[in-house]
Coordinates of C-alpha atoms in Angstrom, one line a residue:
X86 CA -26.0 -162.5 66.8
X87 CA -28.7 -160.8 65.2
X88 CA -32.6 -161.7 67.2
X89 CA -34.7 -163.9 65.5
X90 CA -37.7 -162.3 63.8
X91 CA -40.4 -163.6 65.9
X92 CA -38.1 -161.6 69.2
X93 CA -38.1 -158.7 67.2
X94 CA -41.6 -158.4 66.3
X95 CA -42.9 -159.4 69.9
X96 CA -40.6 -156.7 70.9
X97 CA -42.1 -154.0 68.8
X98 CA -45.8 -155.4 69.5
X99 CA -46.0 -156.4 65.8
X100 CA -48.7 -158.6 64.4
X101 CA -48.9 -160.3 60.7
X102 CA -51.7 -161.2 59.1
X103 CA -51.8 -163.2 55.8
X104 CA -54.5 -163.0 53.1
X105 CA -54.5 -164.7 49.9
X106 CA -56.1 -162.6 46.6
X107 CA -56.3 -164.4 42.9
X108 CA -55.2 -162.1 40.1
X109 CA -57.2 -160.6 37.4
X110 CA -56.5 -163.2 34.5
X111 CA -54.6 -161.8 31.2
X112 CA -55.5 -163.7 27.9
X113 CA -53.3 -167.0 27.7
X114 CA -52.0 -166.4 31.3
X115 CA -52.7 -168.9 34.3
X116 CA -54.5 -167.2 37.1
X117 CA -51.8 -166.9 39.5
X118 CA -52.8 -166.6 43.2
X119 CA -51.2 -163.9 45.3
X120 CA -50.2 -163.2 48.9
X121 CA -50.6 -160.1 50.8
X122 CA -49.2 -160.1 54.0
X123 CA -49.9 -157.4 56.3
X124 CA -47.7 -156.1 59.3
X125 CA -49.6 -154.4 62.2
X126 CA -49.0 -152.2 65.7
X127 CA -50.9 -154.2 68.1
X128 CA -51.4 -153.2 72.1
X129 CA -49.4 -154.8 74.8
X130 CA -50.3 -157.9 76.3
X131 CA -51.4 -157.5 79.7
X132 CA -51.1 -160.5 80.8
X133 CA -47.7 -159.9 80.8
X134 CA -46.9 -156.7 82.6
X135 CA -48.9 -156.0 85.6
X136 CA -47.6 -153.4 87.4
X137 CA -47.8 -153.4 91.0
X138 CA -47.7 -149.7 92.2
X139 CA -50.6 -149.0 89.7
X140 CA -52.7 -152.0 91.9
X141 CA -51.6 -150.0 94.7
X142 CA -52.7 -146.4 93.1
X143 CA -56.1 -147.7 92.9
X144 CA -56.5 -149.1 96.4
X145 CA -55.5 -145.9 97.8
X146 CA -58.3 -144.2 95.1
X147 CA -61.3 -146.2 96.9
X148 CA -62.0 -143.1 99.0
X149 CA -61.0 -141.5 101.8
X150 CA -60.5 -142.3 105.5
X151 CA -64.0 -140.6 106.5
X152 CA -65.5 -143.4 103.8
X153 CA -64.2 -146.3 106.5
X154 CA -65.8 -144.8 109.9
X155 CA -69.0 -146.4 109.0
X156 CA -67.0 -149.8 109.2
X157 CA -65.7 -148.4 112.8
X158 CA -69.1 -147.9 114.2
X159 CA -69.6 -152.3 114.0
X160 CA -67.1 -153.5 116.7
X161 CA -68.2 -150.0 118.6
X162 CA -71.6 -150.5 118.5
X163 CA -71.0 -154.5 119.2
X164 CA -68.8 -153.5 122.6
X165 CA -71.6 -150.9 123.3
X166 CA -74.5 -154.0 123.0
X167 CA -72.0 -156.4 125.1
X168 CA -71.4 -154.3 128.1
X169 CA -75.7 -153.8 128.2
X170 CA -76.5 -157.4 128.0
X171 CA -73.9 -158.4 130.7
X172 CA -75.5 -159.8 134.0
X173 CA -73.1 -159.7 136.8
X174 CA -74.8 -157.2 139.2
X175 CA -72.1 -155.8 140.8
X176 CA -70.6 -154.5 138.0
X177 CA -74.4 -152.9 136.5
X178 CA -73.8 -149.5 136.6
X179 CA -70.2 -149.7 135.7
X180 CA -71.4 -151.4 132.6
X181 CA -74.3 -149.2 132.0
X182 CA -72.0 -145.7 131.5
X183 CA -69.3 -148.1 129.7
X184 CA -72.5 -148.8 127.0
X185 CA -73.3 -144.7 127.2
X186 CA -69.5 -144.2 126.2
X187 CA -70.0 -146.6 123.4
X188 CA -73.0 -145.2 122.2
X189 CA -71.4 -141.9 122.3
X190 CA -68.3 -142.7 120.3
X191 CA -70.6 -144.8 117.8
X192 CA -72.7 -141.5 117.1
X193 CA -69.6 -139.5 117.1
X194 CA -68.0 -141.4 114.3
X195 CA -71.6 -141.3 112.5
X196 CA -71.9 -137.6 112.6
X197 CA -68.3 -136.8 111.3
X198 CA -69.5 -139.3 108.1
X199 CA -72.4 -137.6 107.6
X200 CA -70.7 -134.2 107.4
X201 CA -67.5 -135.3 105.6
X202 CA -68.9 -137.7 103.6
X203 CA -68.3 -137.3 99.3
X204 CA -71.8 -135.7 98.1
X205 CA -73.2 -138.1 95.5
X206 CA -73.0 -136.7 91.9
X207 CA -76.2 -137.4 89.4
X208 CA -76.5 -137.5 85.8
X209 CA -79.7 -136.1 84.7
X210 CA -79.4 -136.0 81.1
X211 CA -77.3 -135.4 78.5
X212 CA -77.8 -134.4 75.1
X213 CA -75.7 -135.3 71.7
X214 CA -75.9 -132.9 68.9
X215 CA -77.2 -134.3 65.4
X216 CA -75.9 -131.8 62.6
X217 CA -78.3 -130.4 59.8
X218 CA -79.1 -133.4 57.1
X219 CA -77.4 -130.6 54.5
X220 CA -74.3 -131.4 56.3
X221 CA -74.1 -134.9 55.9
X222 CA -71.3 -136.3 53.2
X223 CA -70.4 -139.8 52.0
X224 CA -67.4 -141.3 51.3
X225 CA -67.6 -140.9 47.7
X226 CA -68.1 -137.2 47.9
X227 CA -65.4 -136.8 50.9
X228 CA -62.9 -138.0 48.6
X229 CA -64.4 -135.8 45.6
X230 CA -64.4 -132.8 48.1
X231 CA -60.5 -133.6 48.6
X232 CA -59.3 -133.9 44.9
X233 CA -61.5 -130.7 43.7
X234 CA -59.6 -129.1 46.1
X235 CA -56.2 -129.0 44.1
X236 CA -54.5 -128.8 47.3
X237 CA -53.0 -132.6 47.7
X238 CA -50.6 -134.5 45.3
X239 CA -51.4 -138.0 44.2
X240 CA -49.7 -140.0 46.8
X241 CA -51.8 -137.7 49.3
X242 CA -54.7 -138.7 47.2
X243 CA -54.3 -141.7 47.1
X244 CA -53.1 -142.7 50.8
X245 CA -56.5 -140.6 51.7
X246 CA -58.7 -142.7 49.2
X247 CA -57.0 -146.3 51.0
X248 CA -57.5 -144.7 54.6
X249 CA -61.7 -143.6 54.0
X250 CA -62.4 -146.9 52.5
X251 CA -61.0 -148.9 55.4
X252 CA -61.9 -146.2 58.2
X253 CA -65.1 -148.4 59.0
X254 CA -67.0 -145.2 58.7
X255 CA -70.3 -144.5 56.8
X256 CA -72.1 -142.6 54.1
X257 CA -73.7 -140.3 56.9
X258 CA -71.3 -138.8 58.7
X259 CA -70.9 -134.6 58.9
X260 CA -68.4 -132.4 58.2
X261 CA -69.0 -128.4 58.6
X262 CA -70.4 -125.8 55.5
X263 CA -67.0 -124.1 55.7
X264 CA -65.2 -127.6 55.4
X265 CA -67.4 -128.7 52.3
X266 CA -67.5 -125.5 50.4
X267 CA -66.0 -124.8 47.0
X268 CA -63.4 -123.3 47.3
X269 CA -63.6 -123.9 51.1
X270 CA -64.1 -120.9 53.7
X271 CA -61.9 -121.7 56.2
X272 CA -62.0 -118.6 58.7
X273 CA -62.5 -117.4 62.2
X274 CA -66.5 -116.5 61.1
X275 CA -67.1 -119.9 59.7
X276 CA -65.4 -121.6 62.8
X277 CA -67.6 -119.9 65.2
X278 CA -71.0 -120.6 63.2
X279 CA -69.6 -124.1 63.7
X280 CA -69.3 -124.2 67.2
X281 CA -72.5 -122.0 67.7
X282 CA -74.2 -124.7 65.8
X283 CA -72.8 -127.5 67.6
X284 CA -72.9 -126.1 71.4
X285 CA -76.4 -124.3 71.1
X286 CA -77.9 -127.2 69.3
X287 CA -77.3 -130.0 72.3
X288 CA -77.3 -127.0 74.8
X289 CA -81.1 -126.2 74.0
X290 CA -82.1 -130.0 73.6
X291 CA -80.9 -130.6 77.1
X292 CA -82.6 -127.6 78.7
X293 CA -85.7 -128.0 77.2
X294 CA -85.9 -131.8 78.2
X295 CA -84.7 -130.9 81.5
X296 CA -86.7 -128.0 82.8
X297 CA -83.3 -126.3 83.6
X298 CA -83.2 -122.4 83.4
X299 CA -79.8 -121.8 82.4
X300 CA -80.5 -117.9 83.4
X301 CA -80.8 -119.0 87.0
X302 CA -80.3 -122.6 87.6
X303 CA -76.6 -123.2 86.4
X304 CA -73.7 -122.6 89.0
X305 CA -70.6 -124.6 87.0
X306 CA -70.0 -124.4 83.0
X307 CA -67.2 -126.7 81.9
X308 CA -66.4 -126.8 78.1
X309 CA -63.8 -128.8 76.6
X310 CA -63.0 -128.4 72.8
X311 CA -59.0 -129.2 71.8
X312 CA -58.1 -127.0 68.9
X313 CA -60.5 -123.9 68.5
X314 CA -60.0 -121.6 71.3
X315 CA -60.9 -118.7 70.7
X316 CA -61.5 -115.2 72.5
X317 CA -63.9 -114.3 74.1
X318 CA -63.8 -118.1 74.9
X319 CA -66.2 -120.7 74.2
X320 CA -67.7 -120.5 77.6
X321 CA -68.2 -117.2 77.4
X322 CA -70.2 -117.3 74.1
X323 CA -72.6 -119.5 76.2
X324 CA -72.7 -117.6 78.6
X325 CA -73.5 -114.3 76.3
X326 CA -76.1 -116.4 74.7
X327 CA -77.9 -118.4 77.6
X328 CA -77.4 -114.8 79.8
X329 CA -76.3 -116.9 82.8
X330 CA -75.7 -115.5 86.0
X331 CA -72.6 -113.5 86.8
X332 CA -71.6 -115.5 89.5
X333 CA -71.0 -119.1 87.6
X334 CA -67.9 -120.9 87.6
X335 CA -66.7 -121.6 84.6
X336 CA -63.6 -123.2 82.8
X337 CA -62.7 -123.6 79.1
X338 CA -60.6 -126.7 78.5
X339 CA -58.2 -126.6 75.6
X340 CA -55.3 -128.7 73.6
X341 CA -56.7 -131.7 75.7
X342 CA -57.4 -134.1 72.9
X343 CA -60.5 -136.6 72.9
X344 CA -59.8 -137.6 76.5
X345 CA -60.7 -134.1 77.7
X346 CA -64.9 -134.6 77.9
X347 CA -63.7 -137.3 80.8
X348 CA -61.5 -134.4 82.2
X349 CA -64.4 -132.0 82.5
X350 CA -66.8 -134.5 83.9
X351 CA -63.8 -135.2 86.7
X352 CA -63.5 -131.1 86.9
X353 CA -67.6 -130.4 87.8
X354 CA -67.5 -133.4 90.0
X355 CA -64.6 -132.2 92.6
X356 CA -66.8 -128.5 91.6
X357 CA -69.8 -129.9 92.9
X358 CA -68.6 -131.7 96.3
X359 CA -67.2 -128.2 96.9
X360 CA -70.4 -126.1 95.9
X361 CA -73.5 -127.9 97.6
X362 CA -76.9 -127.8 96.4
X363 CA -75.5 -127.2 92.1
X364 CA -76.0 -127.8 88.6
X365 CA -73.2 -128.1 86.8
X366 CA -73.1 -128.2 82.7
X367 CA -70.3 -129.7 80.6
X368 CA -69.9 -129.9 76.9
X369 CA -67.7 -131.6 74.9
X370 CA -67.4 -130.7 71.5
X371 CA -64.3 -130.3 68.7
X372 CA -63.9 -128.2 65.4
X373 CA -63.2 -128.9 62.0
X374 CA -63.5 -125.9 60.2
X375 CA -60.1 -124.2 61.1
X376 CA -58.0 -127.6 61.9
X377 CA -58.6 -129.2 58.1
X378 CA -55.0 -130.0 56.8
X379 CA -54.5 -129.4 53.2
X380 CA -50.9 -130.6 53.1
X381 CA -49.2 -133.8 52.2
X382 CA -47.6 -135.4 54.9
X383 CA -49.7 -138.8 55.7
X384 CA -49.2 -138.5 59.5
X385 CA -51.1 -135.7 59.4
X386 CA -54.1 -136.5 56.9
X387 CA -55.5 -139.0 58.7
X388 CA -57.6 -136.8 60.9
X389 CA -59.1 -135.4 57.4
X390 CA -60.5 -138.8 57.0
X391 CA -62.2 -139.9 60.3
X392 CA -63.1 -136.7 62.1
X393 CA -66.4 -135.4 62.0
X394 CA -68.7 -132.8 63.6
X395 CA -70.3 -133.5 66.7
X396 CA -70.6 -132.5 70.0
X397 CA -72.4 -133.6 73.3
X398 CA -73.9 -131.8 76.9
X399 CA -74.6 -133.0 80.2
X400 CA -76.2 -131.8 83.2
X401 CA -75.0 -132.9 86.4
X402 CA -76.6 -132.1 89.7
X403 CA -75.4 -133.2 93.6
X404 CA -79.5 -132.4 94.7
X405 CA -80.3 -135.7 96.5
X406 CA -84.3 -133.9 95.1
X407 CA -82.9 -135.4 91.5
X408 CA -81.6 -138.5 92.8
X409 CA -85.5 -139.8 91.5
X410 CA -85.5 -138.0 88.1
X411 CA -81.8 -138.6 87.3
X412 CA -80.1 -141.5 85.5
X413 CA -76.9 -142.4 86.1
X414 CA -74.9 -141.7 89.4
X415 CA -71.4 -141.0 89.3
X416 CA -69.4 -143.8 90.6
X417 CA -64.9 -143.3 89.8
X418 CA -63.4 -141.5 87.8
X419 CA -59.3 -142.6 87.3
X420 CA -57.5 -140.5 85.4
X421 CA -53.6 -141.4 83.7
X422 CA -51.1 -139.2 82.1
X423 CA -48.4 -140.3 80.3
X424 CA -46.9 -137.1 79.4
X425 CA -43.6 -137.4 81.5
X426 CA -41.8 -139.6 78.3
X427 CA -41.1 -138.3 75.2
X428 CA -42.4 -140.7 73.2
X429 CA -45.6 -140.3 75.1
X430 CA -45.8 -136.7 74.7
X431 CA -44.9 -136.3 71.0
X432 CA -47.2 -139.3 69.6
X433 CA -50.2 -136.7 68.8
X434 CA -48.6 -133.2 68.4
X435 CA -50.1 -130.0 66.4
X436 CA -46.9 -128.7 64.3
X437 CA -46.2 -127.2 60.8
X438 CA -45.5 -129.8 58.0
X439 CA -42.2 -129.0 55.5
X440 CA -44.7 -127.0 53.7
X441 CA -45.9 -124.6 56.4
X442 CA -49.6 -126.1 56.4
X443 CA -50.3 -126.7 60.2
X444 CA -52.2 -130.1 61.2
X445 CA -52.1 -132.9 64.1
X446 CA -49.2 -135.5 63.7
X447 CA -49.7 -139.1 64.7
X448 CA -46.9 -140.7 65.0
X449 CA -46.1 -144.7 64.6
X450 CA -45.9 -145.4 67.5
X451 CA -49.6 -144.1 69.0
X452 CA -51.0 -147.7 69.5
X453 CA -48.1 -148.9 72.0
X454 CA -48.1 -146.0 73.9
X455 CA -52.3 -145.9 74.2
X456 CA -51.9 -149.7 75.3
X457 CA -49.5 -148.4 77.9
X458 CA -51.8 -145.5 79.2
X459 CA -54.3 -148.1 78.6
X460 CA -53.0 -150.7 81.1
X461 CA -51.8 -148.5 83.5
X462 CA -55.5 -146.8 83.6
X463 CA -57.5 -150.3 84.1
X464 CA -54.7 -151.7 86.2
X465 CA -55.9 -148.7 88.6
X466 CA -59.4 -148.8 88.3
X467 CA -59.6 -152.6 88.8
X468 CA -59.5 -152.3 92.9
X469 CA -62.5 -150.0 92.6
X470 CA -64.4 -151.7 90.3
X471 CA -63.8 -155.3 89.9
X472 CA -66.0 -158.2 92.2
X473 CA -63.7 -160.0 95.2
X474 CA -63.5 -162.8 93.6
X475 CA -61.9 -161.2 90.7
X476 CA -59.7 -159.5 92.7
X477 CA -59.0 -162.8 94.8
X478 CA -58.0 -164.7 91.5
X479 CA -55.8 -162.0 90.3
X480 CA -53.8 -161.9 94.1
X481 CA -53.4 -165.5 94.2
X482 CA -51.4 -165.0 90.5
X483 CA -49.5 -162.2 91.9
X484 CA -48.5 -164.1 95.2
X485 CA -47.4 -167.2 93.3
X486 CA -45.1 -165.0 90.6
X487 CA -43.7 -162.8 93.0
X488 CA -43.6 -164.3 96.4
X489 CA -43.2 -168.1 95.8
X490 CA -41.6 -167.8 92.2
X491 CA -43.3 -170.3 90.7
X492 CA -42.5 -170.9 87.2
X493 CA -45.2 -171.1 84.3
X494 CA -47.9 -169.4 86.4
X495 CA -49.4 -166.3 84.1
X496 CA -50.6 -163.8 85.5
X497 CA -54.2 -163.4 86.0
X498 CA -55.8 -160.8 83.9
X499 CA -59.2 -160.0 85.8
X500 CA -63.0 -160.4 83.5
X501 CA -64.2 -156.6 83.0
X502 CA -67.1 -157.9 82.0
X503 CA -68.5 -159.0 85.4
X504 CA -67.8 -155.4 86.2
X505 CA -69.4 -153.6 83.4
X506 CA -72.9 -154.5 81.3
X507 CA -72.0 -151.6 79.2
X508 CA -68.6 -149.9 77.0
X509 CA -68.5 -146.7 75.7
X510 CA -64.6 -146.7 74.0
X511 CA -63.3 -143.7 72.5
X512 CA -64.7 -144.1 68.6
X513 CA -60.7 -143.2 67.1
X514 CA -60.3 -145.2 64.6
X515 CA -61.2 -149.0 63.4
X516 CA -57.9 -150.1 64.5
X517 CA -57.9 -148.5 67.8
X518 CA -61.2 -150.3 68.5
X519 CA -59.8 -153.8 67.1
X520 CA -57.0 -154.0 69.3
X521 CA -59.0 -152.7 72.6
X522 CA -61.9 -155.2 71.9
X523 CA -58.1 -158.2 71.2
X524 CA -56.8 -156.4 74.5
X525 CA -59.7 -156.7 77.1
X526 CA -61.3 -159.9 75.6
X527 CA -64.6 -158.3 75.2
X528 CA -67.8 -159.6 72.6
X529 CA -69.1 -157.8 69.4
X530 CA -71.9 -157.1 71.5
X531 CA -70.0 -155.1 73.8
X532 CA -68.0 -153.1 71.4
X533 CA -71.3 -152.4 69.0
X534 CA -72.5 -148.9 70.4
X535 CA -68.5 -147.8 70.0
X536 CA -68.6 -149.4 65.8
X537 CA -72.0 -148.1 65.3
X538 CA -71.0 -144.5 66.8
X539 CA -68.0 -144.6 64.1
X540 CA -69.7 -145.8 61.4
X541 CA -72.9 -143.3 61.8
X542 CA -71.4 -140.3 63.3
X543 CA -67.5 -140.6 62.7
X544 CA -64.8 -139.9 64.8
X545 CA -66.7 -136.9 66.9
X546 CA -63.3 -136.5 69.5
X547 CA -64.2 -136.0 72.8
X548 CA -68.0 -136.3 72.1
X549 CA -68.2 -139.7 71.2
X550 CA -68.3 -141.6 74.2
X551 CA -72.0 -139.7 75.0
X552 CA -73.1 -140.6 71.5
X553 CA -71.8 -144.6 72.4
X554 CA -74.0 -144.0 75.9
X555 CA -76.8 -142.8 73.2
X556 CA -77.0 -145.5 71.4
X557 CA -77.1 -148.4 74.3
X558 CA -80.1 -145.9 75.3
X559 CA -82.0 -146.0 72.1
X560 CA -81.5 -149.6 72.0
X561 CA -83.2 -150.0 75.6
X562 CA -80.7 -152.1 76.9
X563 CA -79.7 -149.6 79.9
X564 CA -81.2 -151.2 83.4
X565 CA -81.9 -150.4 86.6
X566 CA -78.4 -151.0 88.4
X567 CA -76.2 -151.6 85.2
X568 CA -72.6 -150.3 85.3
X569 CA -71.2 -148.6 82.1
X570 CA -67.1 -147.9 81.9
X571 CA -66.3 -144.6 79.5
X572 CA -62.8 -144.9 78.2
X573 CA -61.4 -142.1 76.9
X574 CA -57.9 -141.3 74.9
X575 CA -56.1 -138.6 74.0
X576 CA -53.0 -136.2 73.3
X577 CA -50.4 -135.4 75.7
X578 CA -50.7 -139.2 76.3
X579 CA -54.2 -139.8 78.4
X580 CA -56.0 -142.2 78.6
X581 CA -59.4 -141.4 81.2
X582 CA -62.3 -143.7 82.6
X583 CA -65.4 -142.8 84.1
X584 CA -67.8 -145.3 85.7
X585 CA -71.2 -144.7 85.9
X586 CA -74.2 -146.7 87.6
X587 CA -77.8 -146.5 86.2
X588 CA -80.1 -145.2 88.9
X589 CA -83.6 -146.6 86.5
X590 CA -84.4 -147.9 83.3
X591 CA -84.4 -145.7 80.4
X592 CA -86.7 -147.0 77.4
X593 CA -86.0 -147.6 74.2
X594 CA -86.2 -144.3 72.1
X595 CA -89.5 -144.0 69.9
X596 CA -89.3 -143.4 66.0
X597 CA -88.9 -139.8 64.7
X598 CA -92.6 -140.0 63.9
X599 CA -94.3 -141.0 67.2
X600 CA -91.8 -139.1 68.9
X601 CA -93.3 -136.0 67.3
X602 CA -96.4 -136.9 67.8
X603 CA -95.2 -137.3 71.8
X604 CA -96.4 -134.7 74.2
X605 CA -94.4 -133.3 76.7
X606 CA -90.6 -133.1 77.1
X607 CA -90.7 -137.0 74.9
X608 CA -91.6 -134.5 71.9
X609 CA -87.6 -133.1 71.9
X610 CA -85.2 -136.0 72.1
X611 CA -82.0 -135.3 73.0
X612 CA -80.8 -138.5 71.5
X613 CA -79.3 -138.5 67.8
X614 CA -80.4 -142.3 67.4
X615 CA -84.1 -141.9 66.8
X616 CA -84.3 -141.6 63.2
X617 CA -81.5 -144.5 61.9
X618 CA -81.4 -146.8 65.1
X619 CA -83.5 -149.4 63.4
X620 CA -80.8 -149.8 61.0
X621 CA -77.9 -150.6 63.4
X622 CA -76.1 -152.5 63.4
X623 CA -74.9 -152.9 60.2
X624 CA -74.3 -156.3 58.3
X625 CA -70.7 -155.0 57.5
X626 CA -69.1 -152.3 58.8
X627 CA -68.0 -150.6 55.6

């Protein structure tokens, strides 16, 4: 017997959505109403598969067993208190060295914390890169750019034309000089004027709003860029051009996909609790110019129609001196890798088409198996993150399904949003965003600086996330004490999270032209919202 089609669409995580469309009228004719139904990939339901070792994973992430002696020192220091305040004479001076013992173990246990204890990592600023207005192209003259070309048939042309028109992105995106040439100049010179523009472009914002002299001041460079890596490597082009000392620690990050900015911020923090009294810079960054696809096969054209240039630095510091200037503080960072399945592994993967034209496949099945990296990812961070009572209401559901068996009891999928005041999701695609938004029950509101990052700036890979964390900035809604969750995907399959705590308020940016008109380091924003962030959001986002 053959399932019924509702079991086989649950199954595959299928959704359909009906829409009804009248017909253009022909002379004579009735206008005759038609249906369009369409059938969608949708992410799991979590409220369905909860699984237990991840819960588990994330308890044993809440730090390690110096992070409990402070919790030690109470009942010693209570027995220390108790054996001073006891009155039976006799026993006085018994008592008195039994309090000195106490004492002594109490400040023991205090001094191995204060040695062993995690150094605290700050984020000072970081900057987002905001290409050349030259550089900016609109839908219409994307899809212009594309036919001139003569390199895609009309199926191509026309699978492209449906994909920019729902992609949810706007007429001010950027793409490259190389990309938008005619004919295009897509070589090793143009890619490196690209990522020379790009990584010297937020690298000088940020140093010249910080103070920082990257000569003497920076001990850790991290860059992360997926698909350009070339020799000498990106970090040692800034290196060349900043003339950094010859003793910094640095690490190029490659084929990681759009998860990999998380990745480097997770790489200079275990760098920093190891190298006391450090800056550490990371950039996150991807480029076009040498990874446009002109071939056929539609897996592989969508990244011709959402990615765009960008690119993003930060400096972090573990100086408790910047703990006042600084304005976030590092909180988790919980990182998941699917790559162990096939299915996983092979969902974004660089290959040759049947034509020889080399681009980035994404295969069919992308959104079920980031829904799975997904849950697994959030299912681990929620110990760490989540209030007790959220965690109390989601352990009563577990105890009743798997100890007492009851029957009809869901499981209880904990509120991110008493966690969080702010979400920065990976900018992929429209669809992506949907189905996270469906997924984790969250409000416009809180998916706004992720729609208005894809409709402004594109898909800007790795990047995005800082130009999300931008945006909530420029809008002055970042307070003192506010949490904000990065979520990062990305090839291999990852999904990555940061958490983040707001250590002061940061204002509202000010328009391009009083921020000119600004002295000091107010004159050079680092943020890419201050000319158009009046006009977000949008009424539709089209």
């Amino acid at each position: 017997m053959e399932p019924a089609p509702s079991a086989v669409m649950e199954r595959e995580r299928l959704t359909a959505e009906m829409s009804f469309r009248g017909d253009a009228a022909q002379p004579g004719v009735e206008r005759l109403p038609s249906i369009i139904i369409k059938i969608r990939r949708r992410l799991p339901d979590f409220a369905r598969s909860v699984n237990l070792k991840y819960v588990k994973l994330g308890i044993r992430h809440g730090g390690s067993p110096t992070s409990y002696l402070p919790m030690l020192c109470v009942p010693v220091l209570a027995s220390a208190a108790y054996s001073f305040v006891r009155l039976d004479v006799i026993y006085r001076s018994i008592d008195l060295l039994t309090c000195i013992a106490w004492l002594g173990t109490a400040m023991f246990l205090l001094t191995v914390y204060y040695f062993k204890r995690p150094r605290p990592v700050y984020l000072v600023e970081f900057a987002c890169y905001k290409p050349e207005d030259g550089n900016k192209i609109t839908k219409d003259a994307f899809l212009e750019m594309t036919d001139s070309t003569g390199a895609f048939n009309d199926a191509a042309l026309e699978f492209q034309t449906k994909i920019t028109t729902r992609s949810a992105l706007g007429d001010e995106t950027y793409l490259p000089p190389g990309v938008q040439a005619r004919p295009p100049r897509l070589n090793m010179a143009e890619a490196r004027l690209e990522a020379e523009a790009v990584m010297f472009g937020c690298l000088d914002a940020l140093f010249a709003s910080t103070g920082i002299d990257p000569r003497r001041d920076v001990r850790i460079l991290v860059v992360n860029c997926s698909l350009f890596n070339p020799t000498p490597s990106l970090a040692s082009m800034i290196i060349h051009h900043y003339g950094m000392r010859e003793d910094v620690k640095s690490f190029n990050l490659g084929g990681m996909g759009c998860s990999a900015g998380l990745i480097a911020i997770d790489l200079a923090k275990d760098m920093l609790q190891a190298h006391p009294g450090s800056y550490a810079v990371v950039l996150s960054t991807e480029n076009i110019t040498l990874n446009w696809y002109f071939g056929n096969d539609k897996s592989m054209l969508l990244s011709n129609c959402i990615f765009r240039m960008g690119g993003a630095a930060a400096l972090l510091s573990n100086r408790r001196a910047d703990a006042g200037r600084a304005k976030y503080r590092l909180l988790h960072t919980v990182r998941t890798h699917k790559g162990a399945t096939d299915e996983c592994f092979n969902c974004v993967y660089q290959k040759e088409d049947d034509g020889g034209k080399v681009g980035v496949s994404l295969a069919r099945e992308l959104m079920s198996v980031a829904g799975d990296a997904l849950k697994t990812n959030i299912t681990t961070l929620g110990p760490l993150v989540l209030p007790l009572s959220e965690q109390l209401k989601f352990l009563k559901s577990l105890m009743m399904r798997r100890v007492f068996r009851a029957k009809g009891v869901r499981p209880y999928i904990p509120n991110f949003r008493r966690a969080f005041e702010h979400f920065c999701v990976h900018a992929g695609g429209r669809a992506v965003l949907e189905e996270v938004q469906r997924s984790l029950s969250l409000e416009d509101k809180d998916m706004e600086p992720s729609r208005c990052t894809l409709h402004r700036f594109g898909n800007t890979s790795s990047s995005s996330l800082w130009y999300e964390l931008a945006y909530a900035e420029a809008k002055g809604r970042v307070k003192r004490g506010n949490r904000v969750w990065q979520i990062g995907f990305g090839s291999g399959f990852k999904c990555n999270s940061a958490v983040w705590r707001a250590l002061r308020d940061v204002p509202a940016v000010l328009p391009a032209a009083a921020a000119d008109a600004a002295p000091g380091p107010e004159k050079r924003s680092c943020n890419p919202w201050v000319d158009c962030v009046a006009k977000y959001p949008p009424k539709a986002y089209v």
